[in-house]
mmCIF file of C-alpha atoms in Angstrom:
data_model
loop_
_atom_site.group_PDB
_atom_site.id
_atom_site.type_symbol
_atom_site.label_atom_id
_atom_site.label_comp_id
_atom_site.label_asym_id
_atom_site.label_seq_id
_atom_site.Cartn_x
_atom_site.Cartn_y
_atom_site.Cartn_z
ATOM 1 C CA UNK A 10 -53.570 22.890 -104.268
ATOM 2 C CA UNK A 11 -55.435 20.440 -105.913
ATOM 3 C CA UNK A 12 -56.239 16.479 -105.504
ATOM 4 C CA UNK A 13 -57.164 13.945 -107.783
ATOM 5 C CA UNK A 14 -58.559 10.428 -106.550
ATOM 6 C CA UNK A 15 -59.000 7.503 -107.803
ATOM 7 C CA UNK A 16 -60.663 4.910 -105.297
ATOM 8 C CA UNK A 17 -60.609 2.325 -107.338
ATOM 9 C CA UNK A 18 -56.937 0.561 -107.768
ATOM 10 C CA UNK A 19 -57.702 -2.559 -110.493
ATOM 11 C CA UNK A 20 -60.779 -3.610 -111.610
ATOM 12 C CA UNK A 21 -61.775 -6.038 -114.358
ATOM 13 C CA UNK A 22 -63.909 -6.874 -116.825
ATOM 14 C CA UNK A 23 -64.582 -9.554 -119.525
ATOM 15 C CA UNK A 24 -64.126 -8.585 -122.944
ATOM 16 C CA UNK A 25 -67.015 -6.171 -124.670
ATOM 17 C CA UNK A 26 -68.413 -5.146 -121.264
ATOM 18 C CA UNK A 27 -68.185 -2.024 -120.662
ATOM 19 C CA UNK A 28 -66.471 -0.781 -117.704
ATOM 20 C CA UNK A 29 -66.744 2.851 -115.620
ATOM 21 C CA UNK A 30 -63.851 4.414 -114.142
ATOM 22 C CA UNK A 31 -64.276 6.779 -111.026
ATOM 23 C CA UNK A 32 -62.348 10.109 -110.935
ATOM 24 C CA UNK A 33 -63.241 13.017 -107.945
ATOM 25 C CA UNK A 34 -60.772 16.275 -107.878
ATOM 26 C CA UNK A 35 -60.914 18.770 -105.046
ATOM 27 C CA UNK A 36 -59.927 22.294 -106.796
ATOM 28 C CA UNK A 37 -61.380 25.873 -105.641
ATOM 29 C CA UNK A 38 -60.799 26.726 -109.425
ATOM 30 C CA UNK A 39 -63.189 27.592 -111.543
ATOM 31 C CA UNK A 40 -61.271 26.920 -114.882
ATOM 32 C CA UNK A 41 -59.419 23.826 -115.615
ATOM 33 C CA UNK A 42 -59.644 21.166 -117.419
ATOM 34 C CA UNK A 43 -59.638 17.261 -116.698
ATOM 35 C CA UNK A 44 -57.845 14.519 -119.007
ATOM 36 C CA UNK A 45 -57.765 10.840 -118.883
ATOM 37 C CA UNK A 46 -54.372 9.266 -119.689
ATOM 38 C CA UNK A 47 -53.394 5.417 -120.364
ATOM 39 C CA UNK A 48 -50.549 3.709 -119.725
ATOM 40 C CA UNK A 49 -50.219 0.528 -121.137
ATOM 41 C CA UNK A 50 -47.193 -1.707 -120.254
ATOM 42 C CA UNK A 51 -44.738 0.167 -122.252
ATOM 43 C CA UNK A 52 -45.341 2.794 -119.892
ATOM 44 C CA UNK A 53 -46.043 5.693 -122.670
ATOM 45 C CA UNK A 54 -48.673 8.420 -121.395
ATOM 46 C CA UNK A 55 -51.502 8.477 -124.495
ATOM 47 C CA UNK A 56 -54.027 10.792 -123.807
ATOM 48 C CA UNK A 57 -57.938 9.121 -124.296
ATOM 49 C CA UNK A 58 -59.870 12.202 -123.375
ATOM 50 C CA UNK A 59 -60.741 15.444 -122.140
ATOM 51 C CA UNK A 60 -62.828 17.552 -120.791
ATOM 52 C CA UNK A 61 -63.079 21.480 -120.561
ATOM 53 C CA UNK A 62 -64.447 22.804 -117.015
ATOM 54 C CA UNK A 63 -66.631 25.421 -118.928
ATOM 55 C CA UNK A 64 -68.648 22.624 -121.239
ATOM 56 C CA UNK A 65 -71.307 21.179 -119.412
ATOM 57 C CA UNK A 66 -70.985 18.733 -122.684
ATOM 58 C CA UNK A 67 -69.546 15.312 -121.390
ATOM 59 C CA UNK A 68 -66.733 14.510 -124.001
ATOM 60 C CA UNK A 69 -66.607 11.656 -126.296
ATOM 61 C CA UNK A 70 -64.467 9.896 -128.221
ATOM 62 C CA UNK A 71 -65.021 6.606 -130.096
ATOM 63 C CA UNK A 72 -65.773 4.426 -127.084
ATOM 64 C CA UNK A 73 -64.171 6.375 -124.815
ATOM 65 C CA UNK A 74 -67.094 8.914 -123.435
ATOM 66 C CA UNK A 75 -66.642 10.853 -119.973
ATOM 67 C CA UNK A 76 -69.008 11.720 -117.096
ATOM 68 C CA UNK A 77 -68.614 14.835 -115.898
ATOM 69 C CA UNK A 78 -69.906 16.250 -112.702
ATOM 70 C CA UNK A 79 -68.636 19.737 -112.014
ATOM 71 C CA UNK A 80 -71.004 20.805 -108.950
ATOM 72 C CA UNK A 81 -69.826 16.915 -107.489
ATOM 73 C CA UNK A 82 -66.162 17.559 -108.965
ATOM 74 C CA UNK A 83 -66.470 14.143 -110.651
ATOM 75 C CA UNK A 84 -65.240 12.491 -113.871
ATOM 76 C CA UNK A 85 -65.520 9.590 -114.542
ATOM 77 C CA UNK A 86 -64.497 7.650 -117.760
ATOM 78 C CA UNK A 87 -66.496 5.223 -119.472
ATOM 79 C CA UNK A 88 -65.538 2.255 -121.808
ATOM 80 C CA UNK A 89 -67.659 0.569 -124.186
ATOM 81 C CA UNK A 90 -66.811 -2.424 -126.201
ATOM 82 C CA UNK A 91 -63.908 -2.770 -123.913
ATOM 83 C CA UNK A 92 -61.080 -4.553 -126.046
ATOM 84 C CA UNK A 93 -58.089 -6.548 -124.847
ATOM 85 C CA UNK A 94 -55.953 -3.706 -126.216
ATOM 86 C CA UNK A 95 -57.730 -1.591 -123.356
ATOM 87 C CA UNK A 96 -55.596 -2.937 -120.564
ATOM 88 C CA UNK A 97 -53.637 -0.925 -118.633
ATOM 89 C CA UNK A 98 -53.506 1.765 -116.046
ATOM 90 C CA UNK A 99 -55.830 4.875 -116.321
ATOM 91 C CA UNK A 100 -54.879 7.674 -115.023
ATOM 92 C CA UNK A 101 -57.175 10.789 -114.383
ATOM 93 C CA UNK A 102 -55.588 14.239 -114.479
ATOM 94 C CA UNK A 103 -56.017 17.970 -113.646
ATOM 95 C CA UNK A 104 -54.872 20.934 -114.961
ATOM 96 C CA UNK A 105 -56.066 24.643 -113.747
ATOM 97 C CA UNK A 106 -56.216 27.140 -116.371
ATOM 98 C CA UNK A 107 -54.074 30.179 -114.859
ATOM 99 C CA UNK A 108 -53.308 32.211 -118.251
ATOM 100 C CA UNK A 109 -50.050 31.858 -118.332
ATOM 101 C CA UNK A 110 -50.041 28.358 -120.144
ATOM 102 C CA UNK A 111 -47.553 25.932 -117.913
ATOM 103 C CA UNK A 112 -49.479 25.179 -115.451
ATOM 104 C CA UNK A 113 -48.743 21.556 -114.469
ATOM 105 C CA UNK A 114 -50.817 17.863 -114.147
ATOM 106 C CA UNK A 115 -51.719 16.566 -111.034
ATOM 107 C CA UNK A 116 -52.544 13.022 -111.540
ATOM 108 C CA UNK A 117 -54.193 10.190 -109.458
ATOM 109 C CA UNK A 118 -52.776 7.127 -108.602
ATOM 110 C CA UNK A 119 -54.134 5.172 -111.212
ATOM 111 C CA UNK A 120 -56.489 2.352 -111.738
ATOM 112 C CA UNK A 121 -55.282 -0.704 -113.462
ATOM 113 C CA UNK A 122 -58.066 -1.992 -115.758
ATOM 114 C CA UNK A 123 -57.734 -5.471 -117.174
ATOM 115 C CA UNK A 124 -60.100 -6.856 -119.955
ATOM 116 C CA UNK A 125 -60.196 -10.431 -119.270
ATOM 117 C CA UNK A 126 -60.595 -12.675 -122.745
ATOM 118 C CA UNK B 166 -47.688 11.998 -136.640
ATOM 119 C CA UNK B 167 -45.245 14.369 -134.098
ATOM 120 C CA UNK B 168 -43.851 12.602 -131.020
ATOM 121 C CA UNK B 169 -41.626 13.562 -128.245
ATOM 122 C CA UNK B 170 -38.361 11.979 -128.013
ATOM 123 C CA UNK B 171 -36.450 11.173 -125.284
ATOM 124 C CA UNK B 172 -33.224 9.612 -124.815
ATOM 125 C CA UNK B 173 -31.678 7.266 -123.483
ATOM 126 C CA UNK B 174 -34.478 4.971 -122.638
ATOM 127 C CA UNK B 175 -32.907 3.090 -119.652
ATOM 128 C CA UNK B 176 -30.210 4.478 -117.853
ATOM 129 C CA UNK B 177 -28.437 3.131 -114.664
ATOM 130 C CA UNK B 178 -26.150 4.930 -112.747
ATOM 131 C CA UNK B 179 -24.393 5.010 -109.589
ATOM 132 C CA UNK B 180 -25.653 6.878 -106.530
ATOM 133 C CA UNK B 181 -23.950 10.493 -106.046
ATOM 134 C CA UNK B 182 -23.273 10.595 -110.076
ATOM 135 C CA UNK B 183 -25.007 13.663 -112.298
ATOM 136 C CA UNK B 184 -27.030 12.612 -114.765
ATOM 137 C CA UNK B 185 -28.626 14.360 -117.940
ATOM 138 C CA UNK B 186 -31.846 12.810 -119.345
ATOM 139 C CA UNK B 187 -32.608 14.322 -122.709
ATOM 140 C CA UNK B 188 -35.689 15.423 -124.475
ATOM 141 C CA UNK B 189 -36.793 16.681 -128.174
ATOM 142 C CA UNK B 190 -39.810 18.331 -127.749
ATOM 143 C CA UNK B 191 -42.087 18.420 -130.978
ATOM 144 C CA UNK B 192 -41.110 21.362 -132.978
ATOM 145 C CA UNK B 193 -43.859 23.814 -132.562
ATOM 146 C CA UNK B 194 -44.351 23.217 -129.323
ATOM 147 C CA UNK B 195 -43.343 26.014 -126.670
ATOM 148 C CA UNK B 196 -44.469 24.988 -123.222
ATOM 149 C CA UNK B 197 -42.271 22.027 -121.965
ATOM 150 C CA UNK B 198 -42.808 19.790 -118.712
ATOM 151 C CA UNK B 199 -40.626 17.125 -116.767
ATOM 152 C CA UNK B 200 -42.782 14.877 -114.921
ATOM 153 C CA UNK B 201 -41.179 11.699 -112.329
ATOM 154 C CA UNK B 202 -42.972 8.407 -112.134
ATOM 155 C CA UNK B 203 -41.529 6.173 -109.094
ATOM 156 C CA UNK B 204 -42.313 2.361 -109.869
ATOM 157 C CA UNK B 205 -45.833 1.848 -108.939
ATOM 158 C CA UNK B 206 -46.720 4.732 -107.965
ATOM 159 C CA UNK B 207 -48.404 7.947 -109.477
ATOM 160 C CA UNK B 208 -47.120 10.271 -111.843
ATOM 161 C CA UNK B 209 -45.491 13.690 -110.595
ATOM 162 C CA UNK B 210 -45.040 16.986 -112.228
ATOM 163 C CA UNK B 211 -41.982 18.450 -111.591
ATOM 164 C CA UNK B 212 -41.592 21.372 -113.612
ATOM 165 C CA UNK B 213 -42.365 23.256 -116.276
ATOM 166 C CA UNK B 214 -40.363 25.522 -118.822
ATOM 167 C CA UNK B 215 -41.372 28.577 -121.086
ATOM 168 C CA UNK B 216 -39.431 30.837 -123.193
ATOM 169 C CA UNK B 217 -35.906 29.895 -122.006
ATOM 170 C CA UNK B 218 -37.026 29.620 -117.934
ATOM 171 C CA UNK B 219 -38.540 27.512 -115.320
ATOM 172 C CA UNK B 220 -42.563 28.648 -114.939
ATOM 173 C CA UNK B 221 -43.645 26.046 -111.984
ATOM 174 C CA UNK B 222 -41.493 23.740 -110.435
ATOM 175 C CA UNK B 223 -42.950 21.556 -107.439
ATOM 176 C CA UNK B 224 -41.291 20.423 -104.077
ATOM 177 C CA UNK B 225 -39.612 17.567 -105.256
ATOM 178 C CA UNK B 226 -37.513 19.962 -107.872
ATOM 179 C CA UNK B 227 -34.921 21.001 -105.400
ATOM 180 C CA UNK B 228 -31.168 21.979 -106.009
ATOM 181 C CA UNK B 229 -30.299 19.118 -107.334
ATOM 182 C CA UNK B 230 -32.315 19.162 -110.381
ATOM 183 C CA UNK B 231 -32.209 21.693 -113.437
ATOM 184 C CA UNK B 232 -33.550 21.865 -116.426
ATOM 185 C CA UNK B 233 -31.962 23.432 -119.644
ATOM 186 C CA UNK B 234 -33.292 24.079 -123.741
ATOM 187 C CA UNK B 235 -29.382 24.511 -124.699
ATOM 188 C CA UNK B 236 -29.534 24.335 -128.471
ATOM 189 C CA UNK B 237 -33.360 25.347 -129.530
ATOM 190 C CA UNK B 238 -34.514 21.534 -129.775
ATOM 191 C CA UNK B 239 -33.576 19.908 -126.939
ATOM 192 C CA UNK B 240 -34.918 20.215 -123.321
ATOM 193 C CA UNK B 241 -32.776 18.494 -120.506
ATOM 194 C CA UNK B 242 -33.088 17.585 -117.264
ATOM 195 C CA UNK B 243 -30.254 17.317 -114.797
ATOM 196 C CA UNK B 244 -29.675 15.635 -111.639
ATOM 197 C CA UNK B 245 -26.574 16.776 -109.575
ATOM 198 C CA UNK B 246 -26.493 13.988 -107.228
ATOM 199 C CA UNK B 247 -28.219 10.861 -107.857
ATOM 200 C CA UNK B 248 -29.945 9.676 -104.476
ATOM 201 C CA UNK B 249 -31.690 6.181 -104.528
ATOM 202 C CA UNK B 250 -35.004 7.151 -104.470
ATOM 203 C CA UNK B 251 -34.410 9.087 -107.338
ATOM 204 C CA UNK B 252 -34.634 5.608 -108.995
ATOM 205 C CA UNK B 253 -38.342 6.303 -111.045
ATOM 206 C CA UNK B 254 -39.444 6.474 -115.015
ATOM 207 C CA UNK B 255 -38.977 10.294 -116.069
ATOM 208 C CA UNK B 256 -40.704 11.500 -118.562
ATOM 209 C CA UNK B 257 -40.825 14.881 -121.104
ATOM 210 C CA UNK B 258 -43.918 16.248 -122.445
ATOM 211 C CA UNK B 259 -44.779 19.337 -124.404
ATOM 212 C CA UNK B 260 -47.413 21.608 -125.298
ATOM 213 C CA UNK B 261 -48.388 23.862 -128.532
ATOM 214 C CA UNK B 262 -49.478 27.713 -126.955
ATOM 215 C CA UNK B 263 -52.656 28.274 -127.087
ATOM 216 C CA UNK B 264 -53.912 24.515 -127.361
ATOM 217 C CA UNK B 265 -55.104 24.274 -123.759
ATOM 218 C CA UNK B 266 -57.398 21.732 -123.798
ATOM 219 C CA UNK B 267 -55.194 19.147 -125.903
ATOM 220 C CA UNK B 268 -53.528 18.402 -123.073
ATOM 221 C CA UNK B 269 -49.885 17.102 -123.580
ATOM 222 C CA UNK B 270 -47.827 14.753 -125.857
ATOM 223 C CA UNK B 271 -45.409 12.502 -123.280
ATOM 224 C CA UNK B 272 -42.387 11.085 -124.240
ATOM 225 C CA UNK B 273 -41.863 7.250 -123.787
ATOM 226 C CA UNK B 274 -39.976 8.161 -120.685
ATOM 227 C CA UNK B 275 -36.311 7.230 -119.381
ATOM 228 C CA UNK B 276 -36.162 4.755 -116.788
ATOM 229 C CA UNK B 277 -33.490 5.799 -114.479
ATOM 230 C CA UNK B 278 -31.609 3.264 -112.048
ATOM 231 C CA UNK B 279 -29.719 4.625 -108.841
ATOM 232 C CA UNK B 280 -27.936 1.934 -107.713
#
């Protein structure tokens, strides 16, 4: 089975700083893939980024850019320019790659990240 | 741009009732996922559904949930027997095949109630 942490619970930041988010997974996979998910307060699941196992390329996306340790099993998601409109809770996810496509997420508990004005 | 749609969005109900929380998956999708949020806390899978039967489920998807695709568009979840702590935000996602690393679209969720 697989574990996701997330050892930071809130943090905060003033507005354009730009904030790091820690993520470890425990997984004796060797193919997965890792996702970062935000919930603002409406409580909708929008997906900021991802991350195949198999690229040692960190992904990127706008300001949203990832740091991803495989041999560590860390990934950590960075935030530049942070914006009011970033607060909410991050989540950090998992998903093994078994072939037969439904595998499900495993999740961490979250950090709550508010950009102070 | 395609969304997942669930309905209803709040729903309270009294404990040892059935309930049916309702999904419409985005069109092309075929891989289909109910996943349980309990206030606070993190977010659960539950299980997941592929052509017309349950692929995964976890422990907390005992016998008193199920999970349907009746019609060809929508994808329910059903609980038999409402408990209290099944009081939690549920929500629906989907998957296209094949897409692997796009991850999933989630629904806005259903917040259920056991009261």
């Amino acid at each position: 089975a697989q574990t996701v942490t997330q050892s930071q619970p809130e943090m905060s930041v003033q507005e354009a700083e730009t904030v790091t988010l820690s993520c470890t997974y425990d997984t004796s996979e060797n193919n997965y893939y890792l996702f970062w998910y935000k919930q603002p307060p409406s409580r909708q699941m929008i997906l900021v980024i991802r991350q195949e196992a198999y690229k040692q390329q960190n992904a990127t996306e706008n300001r949203f850019s990832v740091n991803f340790q495989k041999a560590a099993k860390s990934f950590s998601l960075k935030i530049s320019d942070s914006q009011l409109g970033d607060t909410a809770m991050y989540f950090c996810a998992f998903m093994k790659y078994s072939g037969g496509g439904a595998d499900g997420l495993t999740f961490g508990k979250g950090t709550h990240l508010i950009i102070q004005p | 741009e395609p969304e997942v749609t669930q309905t209803p969005s709040h729903q309270v109900t009294q404990m040892g009732q059935e309930v049916i929380l309702r999904c419409v998956p985005i069109s092309n999708h075929l891989y289909f996922y109910w996943y349980r949020q309990i206030l606070g806390q993190k977010v659960e899978f539950l299980v997941s559904f592929y052509n017309n039967e349950i692929s995964e489920k976890s422990e907390i998807f005992d016998d008193q949930f199920s999970v349907e695709r009746p019609d060809g568009s929508n994808f329910t979840l059903k609980i038999r027997s409402t408990k209290l702590e099944d009081s939690a935000m549920y929500f629906c996602a989907s998957r296209e095949p094949g897409q692997w690393n796009y991850g999933y679209t989630f629904g806005s969720g259903t917040r259920l109630t056991v009261v």
